[in-house]
PDB file of C-alpha atoms in Angstrom:
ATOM      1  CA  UNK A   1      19.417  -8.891 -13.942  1.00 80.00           C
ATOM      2  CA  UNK A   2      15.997 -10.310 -13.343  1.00 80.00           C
ATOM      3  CA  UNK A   3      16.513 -10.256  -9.769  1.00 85.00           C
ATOM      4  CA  UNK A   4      17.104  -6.474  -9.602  1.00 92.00           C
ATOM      5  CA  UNK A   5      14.270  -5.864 -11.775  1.00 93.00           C
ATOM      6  CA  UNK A   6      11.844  -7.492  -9.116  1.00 93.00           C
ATOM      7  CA  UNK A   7      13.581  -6.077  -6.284  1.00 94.00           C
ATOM      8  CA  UNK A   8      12.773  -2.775  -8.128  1.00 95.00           C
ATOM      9  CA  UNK A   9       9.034  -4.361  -8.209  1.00 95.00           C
ATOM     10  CA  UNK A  10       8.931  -4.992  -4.629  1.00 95.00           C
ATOM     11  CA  UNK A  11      10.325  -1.741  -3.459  1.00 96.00           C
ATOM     12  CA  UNK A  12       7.221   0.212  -5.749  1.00 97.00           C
ATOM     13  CA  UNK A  13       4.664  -2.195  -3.838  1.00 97.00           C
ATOM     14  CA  UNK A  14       6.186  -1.405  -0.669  1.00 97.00           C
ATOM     15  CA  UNK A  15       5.969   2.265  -1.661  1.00 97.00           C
ATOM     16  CA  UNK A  16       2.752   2.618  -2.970  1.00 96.00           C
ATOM     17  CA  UNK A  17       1.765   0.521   0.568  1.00 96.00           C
ATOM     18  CA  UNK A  18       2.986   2.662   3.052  1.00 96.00           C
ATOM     19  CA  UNK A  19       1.258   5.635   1.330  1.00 95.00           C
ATOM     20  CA  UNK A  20      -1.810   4.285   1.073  1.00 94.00           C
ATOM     21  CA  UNK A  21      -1.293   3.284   5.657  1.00 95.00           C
ATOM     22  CA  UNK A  22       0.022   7.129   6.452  1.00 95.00           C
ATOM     23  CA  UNK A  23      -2.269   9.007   3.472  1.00 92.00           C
ATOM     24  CA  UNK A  24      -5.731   6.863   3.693  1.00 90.00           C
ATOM     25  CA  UNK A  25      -7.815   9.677   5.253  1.00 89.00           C
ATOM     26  CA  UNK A  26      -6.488  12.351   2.385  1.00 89.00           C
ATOM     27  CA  UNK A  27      -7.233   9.833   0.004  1.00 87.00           C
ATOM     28  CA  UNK A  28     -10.556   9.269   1.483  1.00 89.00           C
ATOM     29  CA  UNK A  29     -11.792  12.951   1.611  1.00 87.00           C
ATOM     30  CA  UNK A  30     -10.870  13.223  -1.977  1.00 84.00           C
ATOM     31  CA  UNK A  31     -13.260  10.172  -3.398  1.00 83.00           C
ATOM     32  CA  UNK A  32     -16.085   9.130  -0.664  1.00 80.00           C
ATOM     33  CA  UNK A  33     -18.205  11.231   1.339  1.00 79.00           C
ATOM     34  CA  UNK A  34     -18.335  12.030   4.770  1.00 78.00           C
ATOM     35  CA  UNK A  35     -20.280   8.996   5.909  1.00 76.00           C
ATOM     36  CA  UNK A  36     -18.048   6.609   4.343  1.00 81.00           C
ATOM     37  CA  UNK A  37     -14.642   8.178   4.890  1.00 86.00           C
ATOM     38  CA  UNK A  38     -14.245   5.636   8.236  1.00 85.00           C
ATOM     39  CA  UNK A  39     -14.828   2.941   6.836  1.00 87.00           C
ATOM     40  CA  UNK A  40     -12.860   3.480   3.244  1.00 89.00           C
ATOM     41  CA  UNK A  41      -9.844   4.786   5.643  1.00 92.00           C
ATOM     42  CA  UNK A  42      -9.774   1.537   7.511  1.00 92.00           C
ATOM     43  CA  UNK A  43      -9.855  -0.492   4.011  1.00 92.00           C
ATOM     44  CA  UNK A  44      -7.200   1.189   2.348  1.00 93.00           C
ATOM     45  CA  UNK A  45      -5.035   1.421   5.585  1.00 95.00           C
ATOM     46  CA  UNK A  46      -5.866  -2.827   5.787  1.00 96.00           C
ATOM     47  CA  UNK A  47      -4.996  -2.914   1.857  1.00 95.00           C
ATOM     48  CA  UNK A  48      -1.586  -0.538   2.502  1.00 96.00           C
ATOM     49  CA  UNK A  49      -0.931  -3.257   4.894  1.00 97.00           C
ATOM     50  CA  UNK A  50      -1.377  -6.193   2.529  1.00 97.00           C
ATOM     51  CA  UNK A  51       0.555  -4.632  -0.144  1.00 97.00           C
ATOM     52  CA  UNK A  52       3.835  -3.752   1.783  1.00 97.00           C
ATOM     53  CA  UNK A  53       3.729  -7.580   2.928  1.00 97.00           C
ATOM     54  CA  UNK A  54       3.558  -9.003  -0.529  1.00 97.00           C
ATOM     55  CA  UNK A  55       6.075  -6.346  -1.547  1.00 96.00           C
ATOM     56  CA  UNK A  56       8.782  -7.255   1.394  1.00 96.00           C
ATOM     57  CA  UNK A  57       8.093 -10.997   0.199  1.00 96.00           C
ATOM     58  CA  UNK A  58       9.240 -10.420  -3.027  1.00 95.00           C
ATOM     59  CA  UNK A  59      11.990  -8.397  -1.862  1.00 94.00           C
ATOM     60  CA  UNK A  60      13.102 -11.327   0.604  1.00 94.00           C
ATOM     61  CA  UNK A  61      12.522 -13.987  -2.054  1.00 93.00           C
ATOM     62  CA  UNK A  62      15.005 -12.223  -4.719  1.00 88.00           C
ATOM     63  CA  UNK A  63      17.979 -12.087  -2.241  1.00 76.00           C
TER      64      UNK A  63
END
């Protein structure tokens, strides 16, 4: 039962990465102005990135 619950973990933190990689620029215009849109788009694409990794981990590790 445990193991389902964190592959239900993993699966949200593999979500909630791959929206933050294809939506960073909408997120962007929404909290940062124009002058720091590039750079805040490149972080949250780099954290997208890091979360899906730890998420897949956790996914791999429960199997």
């Amino acid at each position: 039962m445990a193991g389902v619950v964190f592959k239900l973990i993993g699966l949200l933190i593999v979500l909630g990465g791959v929206i933050c990689i294809y939506d960073a620029r909408v997120i962007t215009i929404n909290w940062f102005n124009y002058g720091d849109q590039n750079e805040a788009t490149s972080g949250i694409k780099i954290l997208g990135v890091i979360m899906s990794v730890i998420g897949a981990l956790i996914i791999y590790w429960t199997i």
